[in-house]
Amino acid sequence: MARRRKLYEGKAKVLYEGPEPGTLIQYFKDDATAFNNQKKGIITGKGVLNNRISEFLMTRLTEIGVPTHFMRRLNMREQLVREVEIIPISLVVRNVAAGSIAKRFGIEEGTVLPRSIIEYYYKSDDLGDPMVTEEHITAFGWAGTQDLDDMVALALRINDFLIGLFLGVGLRLVDFKLEFGRLYNEHDEVQVVVADEISPDNCRLWDIRTNEKMDKDRFRRDLGGVEEAYQEVARRLGVLPEAGPMDLKGPQAMQ
Ligand code: UDP
């Protein structure tokens, strides 16, 4: 393969220069981290599965008119995406108490929240992604009020849509994290779009019948069966690679 320029290496993905200006190649690794990098490991086949799962979810979102950076999947571990200006704020949308909200407010995990709650986190590894308010975000100029309005409107729409989509395959969407970026058109108009990935790495998904965790919490909490959980999510969504996640045949025909 021709050498290409690596632009960024993150915890779970690598970004390479894309074939056209304004595009990037997003490569999905098997590496997993938790607790701000304190726990590290490999989840075999995760990159292949997340590539497929995220492709599936981003495509469904595009179909309902939610703008995303996703263009197309290229092969087992890579997808072509639009280059965006990343907004340094992650949005977490919560439907059921779990993880940090359960701990912070002493709510029992599994309690259904009175309504969907959105939280903002400032993206900074050095600071451990602190939770911030709209005041911090606008005062420090991380995003403007229009960006925030757009991000919240998109997040709520995505939440309603994904709750239904996952319910249809027997999974409860407990919470998830979204990243956004700004895309500029030729008239210099800006559009806020969903970036990064949507996968069991950044969603909490519980089996509707058994409440079994089918996401990265299996890795975070040493519950075992991590690979199987990711595979099961992919299988239920109908995107499990035929020969399994270890299929290394290379690029396959797109459906
Ligand atoms: N999340 C994420 N990346 C992070 C922190 C959280 O994708 O750096 C996701 C996580 O998978 C969960 C949701 O955001 O679906 C809420 O996570 P929480 O704040 O409860 O933190 P955690 O318990 O994961 O530390």
CSV table of C-alpha atoms and ligand atoms in Angstrom, one decimal:
chain,number,residue,atom,x,y,z
A,1,MET,CA,0.0,0.0,0.0
A,2,ALA,CA,1.2,3.5,-0.8
A,3,ARG,CA,2.5,5.4,2.2
A,4,ARG,CA,0.1,8.1,3.3
A,5,ARG,CA,0.3,10.8,5.7
A,6,LYS,CA,-0.9,10.1,9.3
A,7,LEU,CA,-2.5,13.3,10.6
A,8,TYR,CA,-3.6,12.1,14.1
A,9,GLU,CA,-3.5,9.0,16.2
A,10,GLY,CA,-6.1,8.7,18.9
A,11,LYS,CA,-7.0,6.0,21.4
A,12,ALA,CA,-9.2,4.0,19.2
A,13,LYS,CA,-8.6,5.4,15.7
A,14,VAL,CA,-6.0,6.9,13.3
A,15,LEU,CA,-6.8,9.6,10.8
A,16,TYR,CA,-4.9,9.7,7.5
A,17,GLU,CA,-4.9,12.3,4.7
A,18,GLY,CA,-7.8,11.4,2.3
A,19,PRO,CA,-7.6,11.0,-1.5
A,20,GLU,CA,-9.3,14.3,-2.2
A,21,PRO,CA,-8.9,17.7,-0.5
A,22,GLY,CA,-11.4,18.0,2.4
A,23,THR,CA,-11.5,14.3,3.0
A,24,LEU,CA,-9.8,12.0,5.6
A,25,ILE,CA,-9.5,8.3,6.1
A,26,GLN,CA,-10.6,7.1,9.5
A,27,TYR,CA,-8.9,3.8,10.5
A,28,PHE,CA,-10.5,1.8,13.4
A,29,LYS,CA,-8.0,0.1,15.8
A,30,ASP,CA,-8.6,-2.8,18.2
A,31,ASP,CA,-7.1,-0.7,21.1
A,32,ALA,CA,-9.4,0.1,24.0
A,33,THR,CA,-8.8,2.6,26.8
A,34,ALA,CA,-10.9,3.6,29.8
A,35,PHE,CA,-10.7,5.9,32.8
A,36,ASN,CA,-8.8,8.6,30.9
A,37,ASN,CA,-6.2,6.1,29.6
A,38,GLN,CA,-5.4,4.5,32.9
A,39,LYS,CA,-6.7,1.2,31.7
A,40,LYS,CA,-5.5,-0.1,28.3
A,41,GLY,CA,-6.2,-3.2,26.3
A,42,ILE,CA,-7.0,-4.8,23.0
A,43,ILE,CA,-10.5,-6.0,22.1
A,44,THR,CA,-9.8,-8.3,19.2
A,45,GLY,CA,-11.9,-7.5,16.1
A,46,LYS,CA,-13.3,-4.3,17.7
A,47,GLY,CA,-12.1,-2.0,14.9
A,48,VAL,CA,-13.7,-4.1,12.2
A,49,LEU,CA,-17.0,-4.3,14.1
A,50,ASN,CA,-17.1,-0.6,15.1
A,51,ASN,CA,-16.3,0.4,11.5
A,52,ARG,CA,-19.4,-1.5,10.4
A,53,ILE,CA,-21.6,-0.5,13.2
A,54,SER,CA,-20.7,3.2,12.9
A,55,GLU,CA,-21.2,3.0,9.1
A,56,PHE,CA,-24.7,1.5,9.6
A,57,LEU,CA,-25.7,4.1,12.2
A,58,MET,CA,-24.3,7.1,10.3
A,59,THR,CA,-26.0,6.0,7.1
A,60,ARG,CA,-29.4,5.6,8.9
A,61,LEU,CA,-28.9,9.1,10.4
A,62,THR,CA,-28.1,10.6,6.9
A,63,GLU,CA,-31.3,9.0,5.6
A,64,ILE,CA,-33.4,11.0,8.2
A,65,GLY,CA,-31.5,14.2,7.3
A,66,VAL,CA,-29.0,14.3,10.2
A,67,PRO,CA,-25.7,15.7,8.7
A,68,THR,CA,-22.6,13.6,9.5
A,69,HIS,CA,-19.0,13.5,8.4
A,70,PHE,CA,-19.4,10.0,7.1
A,71,MET,CA,-19.0,9.4,3.3
A,72,ARG,CA,-18.5,5.7,2.8
A,73,ARG,CA,-16.8,2.6,4.2
A,74,LEU,CA,-13.6,1.8,2.2
A,75,ASN,CA,-12.7,-1.6,3.6
A,76,MET,CA,-12.7,-3.7,6.8
A,77,ARG,CA,-11.1,-1.1,9.0
A,78,GLU,CA,-11.4,2.2,7.2
A,79,GLN,CA,-14.0,4.8,6.2
A,80,LEU,CA,-13.8,7.9,4.1
A,81,VAL,CA,-15.0,11.0,6.0
A,82,ARG,CA,-15.2,14.7,5.4
A,83,GLU,CA,-12.6,16.8,7.1
A,84,VAL,CA,-14.3,19.0,9.7
A,85,GLU,CA,-13.2,21.5,12.2
A,86,ILE,CA,-13.7,19.6,15.4
A,87,ILE,CA,-15.7,21.4,18.2
A,88,PRO,CA,-13.8,20.6,21.4
A,89,ILE,CA,-17.0,19.8,23.3
A,90,SER,CA,-18.4,16.2,23.7
A,91,LEU,CA,-22.2,15.9,24.3
A,92,VAL,CA,-23.4,13.0,26.4
A,93,VAL,CA,-27.1,12.1,26.1
A,94,ARG,CA,-28.6,10.1,29.0
A,95,ASN,CA,-31.8,8.2,29.2
A,96,VAL,CA,-31.1,5.9,32.1
A,97,ALA,CA,-28.7,6.5,35.0
A,98,ALA,CA,-25.4,4.7,34.6
A,99,GLY,CA,-21.7,5.4,35.0
A,100,SER,CA,-20.7,8.9,36.2
A,101,ILE,CA,-24.2,10.3,36.6
A,102,ALA,CA,-25.1,7.4,38.9
A,103,LYS,CA,-22.0,8.0,41.0
A,104,ARG,CA,-22.2,11.8,41.0
A,105,PHE,CA,-25.8,12.0,42.2
A,106,GLY,CA,-26.1,8.7,44.0
A,107,ILE,CA,-28.7,7.4,41.7
A,108,GLU,CA,-29.1,3.7,41.4
A,109,GLU,CA,-27.8,2.4,38.0
A,110,GLY,CA,-30.7,1.5,35.8
A,111,THR,CA,-33.0,4.2,37.1
A,112,VAL,CA,-34.9,5.8,34.2
A,113,LEU,CA,-34.3,9.5,34.2
A,114,PRO,CA,-37.3,11.9,34.3
A,115,ARG,CA,-36.3,13.1,30.8
A,116,SER,CA,-33.3,12.8,28.5
A,117,ILE,CA,-30.4,14.8,29.9
A,118,ILE,CA,-27.6,16.3,27.9
A,119,GLU,CA,-24.2,17.0,29.5
A,120,TYR,CA,-21.2,18.9,28.0
A,121,TYR,CA,-17.6,17.8,28.5
A,122,TYR,CA,-14.5,19.8,27.4
A,123,LYS,CA,-12.3,17.6,25.3
A,124,SER,CA,-8.9,17.6,27.0
A,125,ASP,CA,-6.8,14.5,27.9
A,126,ASP,CA,-4.6,16.5,30.2
A,127,LEU,CA,-7.7,17.7,32.2
A,128,GLY,CA,-9.5,14.3,32.0
A,129,ASP,CA,-12.4,15.8,30.0
A,130,PRO,CA,-14.1,17.9,32.7
A,131,MET,CA,-17.8,18.5,32.6
A,132,VAL,CA,-18.6,22.1,31.7
A,133,THR,CA,-21.6,24.3,31.4
A,134,GLU,CA,-22.9,26.5,28.5
A,135,GLU,CA,-21.4,29.5,30.3
A,136,HIS,CA,-17.9,28.0,30.2
A,137,ILE,CA,-18.3,27.0,26.6
A,138,THR,CA,-19.4,30.4,25.3
A,139,ALA,CA,-17.2,32.4,27.6
A,140,PHE,CA,-14.0,30.5,26.6
A,141,GLY,CA,-15.1,30.5,23.0
A,142,TRP,CA,-15.0,26.7,22.5
A,143,ALA,CA,-18.4,27.0,20.7
A,144,GLY,CA,-20.9,29.7,20.0
A,145,THR,CA,-24.5,29.8,21.1
A,146,GLN,CA,-25.6,28.9,17.5
A,147,ASP,CA,-23.2,25.9,17.5
A,148,LEU,CA,-24.6,24.8,20.9
A,149,ASP,CA,-28.2,25.2,19.7
A,150,ASP,CA,-27.5,23.1,16.6
A,151,MET,CA,-25.6,20.4,18.6
A,152,VAL,CA,-28.4,20.0,21.2
A,153,ALA,CA,-31.2,19.9,18.5
A,154,LEU,CA,-29.2,17.2,16.6
A,155,ALA,CA,-28.4,15.3,19.8
A,156,LEU,CA,-32.1,15.1,20.8
A,157,ARG,CA,-33.1,14.0,17.4
A,158,ILE,CA,-30.4,11.4,17.2
A,159,ASN,CA,-31.4,10.1,20.6
A,160,ASP,CA,-35.1,9.7,19.7
A,161,PHE,CA,-34.1,7.9,16.5
A,162,LEU,CA,-31.5,5.6,18.0
A,163,ILE,CA,-33.7,4.7,21.0
A,164,GLY,CA,-36.2,3.3,18.5
A,165,LEU,CA,-33.6,1.7,16.2
A,166,PHE,CA,-31.9,-0.1,19.1
A,167,LEU,CA,-35.2,-1.1,20.7
A,168,GLY,CA,-36.1,-2.8,17.4
A,169,VAL,CA,-33.1,-5.2,17.9
A,170,GLY,CA,-33.7,-5.7,21.6
A,171,LEU,CA,-31.3,-3.2,23.0
A,172,ARG,CA,-31.8,-0.3,25.4
A,173,LEU,CA,-29.9,2.9,24.7
A,174,VAL,CA,-28.9,3.9,28.2
A,175,ASP,CA,-26.5,6.8,27.2
A,176,PHE,CA,-24.1,7.8,24.5
A,177,LYS,CA,-21.5,10.4,23.6
A,178,LEU,CA,-21.4,12.5,20.4
A,179,GLU,CA,-18.7,14.6,18.8
A,180,PHE,CA,-19.4,17.4,16.3
A,181,GLY,CA,-17.5,19.3,13.8
A,182,ARG,CA,-18.0,22.4,11.5
A,183,LEU,CA,-18.2,22.0,7.8
A,184,TYR,CA,-17.9,25.1,5.6
A,185,ASN,CA,-19.4,25.2,2.1
A,186,GLU,CA,-18.1,27.3,-0.9
A,187,HIS,CA,-20.0,30.3,0.3
A,188,ASP,CA,-18.3,30.1,3.7
A,189,GLU,CA,-21.6,29.0,5.4
A,190,VAL,CA,-21.1,26.8,8.3
A,191,GLN,CA,-22.9,23.5,9.1
A,192,VAL,CA,-22.6,21.6,12.3
A,193,VAL,CA,-22.3,17.8,11.6
A,194,VAL,CA,-21.9,14.6,13.6
A,195,ALA,CA,-18.2,13.5,13.6
A,196,ASP,CA,-16.2,10.6,15.1
A,197,GLU,CA,-18.1,7.3,15.4
A,198,ILE,CA,-21.2,5.9,17.0
A,199,SER,CA,-20.5,2.4,18.4
A,200,PRO,CA,-20.5,0.3,21.6
A,201,ASP,CA,-17.3,2.2,22.4
A,202,ASN,CA,-19.3,5.3,23.1
A,203,CYS,CA,-22.8,4.0,23.8
A,204,ARG,CA,-24.2,2.1,26.7
A,205,LEU,CA,-26.4,-0.7,25.3
A,206,TRP,CA,-28.3,-3.1,27.6
A,207,ASP,CA,-30.2,-6.2,26.5
A,208,ILE,CA,-33.9,-5.3,26.8
A,209,ARG,CA,-34.8,-8.6,28.4
A,210,THR,CA,-31.8,-9.5,30.6
A,211,ASN,CA,-30.2,-6.0,31.2
A,212,GLU,CA,-26.9,-7.6,30.2
A,213,LYS,CA,-24.3,-4.9,29.2
A,214,MET,CA,-23.4,-5.1,25.5
A,215,ASP,CA,-20.9,-2.3,25.3
A,216,LYS,CA,-17.5,-1.0,26.5
A,217,ASP,CA,-18.5,-1.3,30.2
A,218,ARG,CA,-17.7,-5.1,29.8
A,219,PHE,CA,-14.1,-3.9,29.3
A,220,ARG,CA,-14.1,-1.1,31.8
A,221,ARG,CA,-15.5,-3.3,34.6
A,222,ASP,CA,-13.7,-6.6,33.6
A,223,LEU,CA,-17.0,-8.4,33.0
A,224,GLY,CA,-15.5,-10.7,30.3
A,225,GLY,CA,-17.2,-11.5,27.0
A,226,VAL,CA,-16.2,-8.2,25.5
A,227,GLU,CA,-15.6,-9.4,21.9
A,228,GLU,CA,-18.8,-11.4,22.0
A,229,ALA,CA,-20.8,-8.3,23.1
A,230,TYR,CA,-19.6,-6.2,20.3
A,231,GLN,CA,-20.2,-9.1,17.8
A,232,GLU,CA,-23.7,-9.5,19.2
A,233,VAL,CA,-24.5,-5.8,18.6
A,234,ALA,CA,-23.2,-6.1,15.1
A,235,ARG,CA,-25.2,-9.3,14.5
A,236,ARG,CA,-28.4,-7.8,15.7
A,237,LEU,CA,-27.9,-4.8,13.5
A,238,GLY,CA,-27.3,-7.1,10.6
A,239,VAL,CA,-23.7,-6.0,9.9
A,240,LEU,CA,-21.6,-8.8,11.3
A,241,PRO,CA,-18.9,-9.6,8.6
A,242,GLU,CA,-19.8,-13.0,7.2
A,243,ALA,CA,-16.6,-14.7,8.2
A,244,GLY,CA,-16.5,-12.9,11.6
A,245,PRO,CA,-14.5,-10.0,12.8
A,246,MET,CA,-11.2,-11.7,12.1
A,247,ASP,CA,-12.0,-11.9,8.4
A,248,LEU,CA,-8.9,-10.4,6.9
A,249,LYS,CA,-9.9,-10.9,3.3
A,250,GLY,CA,-9.6,-7.2,2.8
A,251,PRO,CA,-12.0,-4.8,1.1
A,252,GLN,CA,-15.4,-6.3,0.3
A,253,ALA,CA,-18.0,-5.3,-2.2
A,254,MET,CA,-20.3,-2.7,-0.7
A,255,GLN,CA,-24.0,-3.6,-0.4
B,1,UDP,N1,-18.1,8.2,27.0
B,1,UDP,C1,-17.2,8.1,25.9
B,1,UDP,N2,-16.0,8.7,26.0
B,1,UDP,C2,-15.6,9.2,27.2
B,1,UDP,C3,-16.5,9.3,28.3
B,1,UDP,C4,-17.7,8.7,28.1
B,1,UDP,O1,-17.6,7.6,24.8
B,1,UDP,O2,-14.4,9.7,27.3
B,1,UDP,C5,-19.5,7.6,26.8
B,1,UDP,C6,-19.6,6.3,27.6
B,1,UDP,O3,-19.4,5.2,26.8
B,1,UDP,C7,-21.1,6.4,28.0
B,1,UDP,C8,-21.4,7.9,28.1
B,1,UDP,O4,-20.4,8.5,27.3
B,1,UDP,O5,-21.9,5.8,27.0
B,1,UDP,C9,-21.5,8.4,29.5
B,1,UDP,O6,-20.3,8.1,30.2
B,1,UDP,P1,-20.0,8.5,31.7
B,1,UDP,O7,-20.0,9.9,31.8
B,1,UDP,O8,-21.0,7.7,32.5
B,1,UDP,O9,-18.6,8.1,32.0
B,1,UDP,P2,-17.9,6.7,32.2
B,1,UDP,O10,-18.7,5.9,33.3
B,1,UDP,O11,-17.9,6.0,30.9
B,1,UDP,O12,-16.5,7.1,32.7
